[in-house]
GROMACS .gro file of C-alpha atoms in nm:
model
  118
    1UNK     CA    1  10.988  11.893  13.213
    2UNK     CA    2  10.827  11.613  13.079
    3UNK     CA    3  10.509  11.552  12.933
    4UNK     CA    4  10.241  11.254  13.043
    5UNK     CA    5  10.211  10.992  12.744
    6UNK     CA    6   9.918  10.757  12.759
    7UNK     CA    7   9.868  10.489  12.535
    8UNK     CA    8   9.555  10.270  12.391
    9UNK     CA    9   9.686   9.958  12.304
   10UNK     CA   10   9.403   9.806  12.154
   11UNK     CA   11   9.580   9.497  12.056
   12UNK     CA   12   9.533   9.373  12.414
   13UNK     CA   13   9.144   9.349  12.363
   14UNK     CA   14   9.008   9.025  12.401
   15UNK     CA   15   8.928   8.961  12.045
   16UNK     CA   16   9.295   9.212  11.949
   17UNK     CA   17   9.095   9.444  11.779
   18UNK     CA   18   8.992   9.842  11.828
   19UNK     CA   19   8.651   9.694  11.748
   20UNK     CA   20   8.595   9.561  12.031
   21UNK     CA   21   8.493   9.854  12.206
   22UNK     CA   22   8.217   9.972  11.984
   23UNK     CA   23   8.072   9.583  11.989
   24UNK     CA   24   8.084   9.586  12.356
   25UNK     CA   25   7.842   9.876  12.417
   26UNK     CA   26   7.636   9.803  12.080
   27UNK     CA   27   7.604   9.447  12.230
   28UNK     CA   28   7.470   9.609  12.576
   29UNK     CA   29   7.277   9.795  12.470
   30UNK     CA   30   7.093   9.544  12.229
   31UNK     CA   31   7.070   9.305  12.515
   32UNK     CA   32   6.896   9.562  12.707
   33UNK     CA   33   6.666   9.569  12.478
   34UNK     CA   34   6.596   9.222  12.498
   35UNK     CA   35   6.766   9.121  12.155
   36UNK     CA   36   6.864   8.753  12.138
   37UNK     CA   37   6.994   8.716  11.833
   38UNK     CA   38   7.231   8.937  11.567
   39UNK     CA   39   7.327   8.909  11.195
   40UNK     CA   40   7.688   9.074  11.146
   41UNK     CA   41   7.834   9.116  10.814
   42UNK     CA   42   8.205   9.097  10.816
   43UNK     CA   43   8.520   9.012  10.651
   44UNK     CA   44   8.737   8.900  11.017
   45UNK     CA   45   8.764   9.191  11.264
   46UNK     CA   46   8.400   9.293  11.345
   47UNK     CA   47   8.264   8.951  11.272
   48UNK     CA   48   8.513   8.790  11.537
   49UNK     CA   49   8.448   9.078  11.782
   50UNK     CA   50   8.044   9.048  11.751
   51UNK     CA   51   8.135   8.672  11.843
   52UNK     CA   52   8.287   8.723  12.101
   53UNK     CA   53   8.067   8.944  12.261
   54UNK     CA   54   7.734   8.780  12.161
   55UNK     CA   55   7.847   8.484  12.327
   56UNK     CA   56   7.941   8.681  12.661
   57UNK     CA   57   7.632   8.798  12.660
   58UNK     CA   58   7.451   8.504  12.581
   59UNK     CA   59   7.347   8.640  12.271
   60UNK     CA   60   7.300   8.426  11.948
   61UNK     CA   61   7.555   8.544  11.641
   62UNK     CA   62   7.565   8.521  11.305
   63UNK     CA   63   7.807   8.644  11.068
   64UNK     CA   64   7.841   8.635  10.701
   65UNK     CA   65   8.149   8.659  10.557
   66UNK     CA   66   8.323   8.649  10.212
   67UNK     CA   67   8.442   8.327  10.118
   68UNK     CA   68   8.790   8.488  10.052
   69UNK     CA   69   8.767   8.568  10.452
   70UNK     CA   70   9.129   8.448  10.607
   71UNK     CA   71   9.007   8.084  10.796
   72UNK     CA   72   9.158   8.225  11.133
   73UNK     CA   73   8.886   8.486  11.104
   74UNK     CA   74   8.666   8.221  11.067
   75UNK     CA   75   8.788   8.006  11.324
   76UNK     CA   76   8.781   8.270  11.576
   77UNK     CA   77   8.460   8.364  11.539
   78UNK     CA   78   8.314   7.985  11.558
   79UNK     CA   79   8.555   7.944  11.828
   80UNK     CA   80   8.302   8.202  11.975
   81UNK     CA   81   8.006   7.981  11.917
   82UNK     CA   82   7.903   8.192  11.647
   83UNK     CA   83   7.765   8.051  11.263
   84UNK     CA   84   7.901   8.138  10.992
   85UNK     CA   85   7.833   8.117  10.653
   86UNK     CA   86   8.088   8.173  10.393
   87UNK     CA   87   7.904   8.424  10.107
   88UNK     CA   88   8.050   8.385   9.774
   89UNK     CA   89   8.185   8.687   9.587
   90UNK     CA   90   8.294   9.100   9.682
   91UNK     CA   91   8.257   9.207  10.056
   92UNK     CA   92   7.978   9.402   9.885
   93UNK     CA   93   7.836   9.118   9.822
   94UNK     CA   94   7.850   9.000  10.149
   95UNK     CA   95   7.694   9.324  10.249
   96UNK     CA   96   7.383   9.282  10.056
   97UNK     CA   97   7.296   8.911  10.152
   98UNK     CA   98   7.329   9.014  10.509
   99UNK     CA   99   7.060   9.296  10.413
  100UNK     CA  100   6.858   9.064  10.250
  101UNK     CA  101   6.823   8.805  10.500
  102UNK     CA  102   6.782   9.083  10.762
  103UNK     CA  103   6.479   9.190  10.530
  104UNK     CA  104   6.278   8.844  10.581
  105UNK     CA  105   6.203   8.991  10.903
  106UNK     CA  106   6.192   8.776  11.234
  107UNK     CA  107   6.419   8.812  11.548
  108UNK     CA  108   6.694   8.862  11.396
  109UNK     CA  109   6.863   9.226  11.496
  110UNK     CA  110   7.123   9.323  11.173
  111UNK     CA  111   7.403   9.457  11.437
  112UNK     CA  112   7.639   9.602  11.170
  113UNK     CA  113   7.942   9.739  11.298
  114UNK     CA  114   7.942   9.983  11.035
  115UNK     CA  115   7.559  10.072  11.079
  116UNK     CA  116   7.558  10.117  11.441
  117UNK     CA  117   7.658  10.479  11.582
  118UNK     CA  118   7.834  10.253  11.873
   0.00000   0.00000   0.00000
C-alpha cells in the first residue's frame, strides 16, 4: 500500500518565492488596517515579494536594499512599482537605515518580513 505524497512547490508563487505567503497575509492584514504605505528592508526575496503584493493591494512600497543586491532583484521589485534605493554597505547596514527612516515617524508602516509574526 502506498502512501499519499503532497507537495508545496513554492517556486510556482507569483513572485517564486516561499515568501510570498507570509507577505500576502502581512499585506492584508496591514491594508485592513488602513496602511498605505510600507518600508521593507531586503536583499531580493522579501523585497520583491512585498512588491508585489503592495502593488496588488494598492499599497505604496519601499524597499531598501544593499547595493551588492543582484539587479534582477532589483528589477523585479520596480517592475512591481515599488522604489528602491540601493543602501551602501552590509545587509546590516541596510537593516539599520530602514530602522532609521522608519524612526522619523509619518505614514510609513516598517513591514519587515523578518519582524512580522506573518
Amino acid at each position: 500500500a502506498g502512501s499519499r505524497r503532497l507537495f508545496k512547490c513554492e517556486w510556482y508563487n507569483p513572485t517564486c518565492s516561499f515568501k510570498d505567503r507570509g507577505t500576502t497575509v502581512m499585506l492584508s492584514l496591514l491594508r485592513q488596517q488602513g496602511i498605505t504605505e510600507v518600508l521593507e528592508d531586503s536583499s531580493g526575496n522579501g523585497g520583491a515579494s512585498v512588491a508585489c503584493y503592495a502593488a496588488a493591494g494598492g499599497i505604496k512600497a519601499t524597499i531598501m536594499a544593499p547595493d551588492s543586491t543582484s539587479p534582477a532583484k532589483t528589477v523585479q521589485m520596480k517592475a512591481h512599482g515599488a522604489t528602491v534605493e540601493l543602501i551602501p554597505g552590509s545587509r546590516q547596514a541596510t537593516a539599520d537605515a530602514a530602522v532609521a527612516t522608519h524612526g522619523r515617524g509619518g505614514k510609513l508602516f516598517y513591514a519587515s518580513h523578518n519582524w512580522q509574526a506573518f
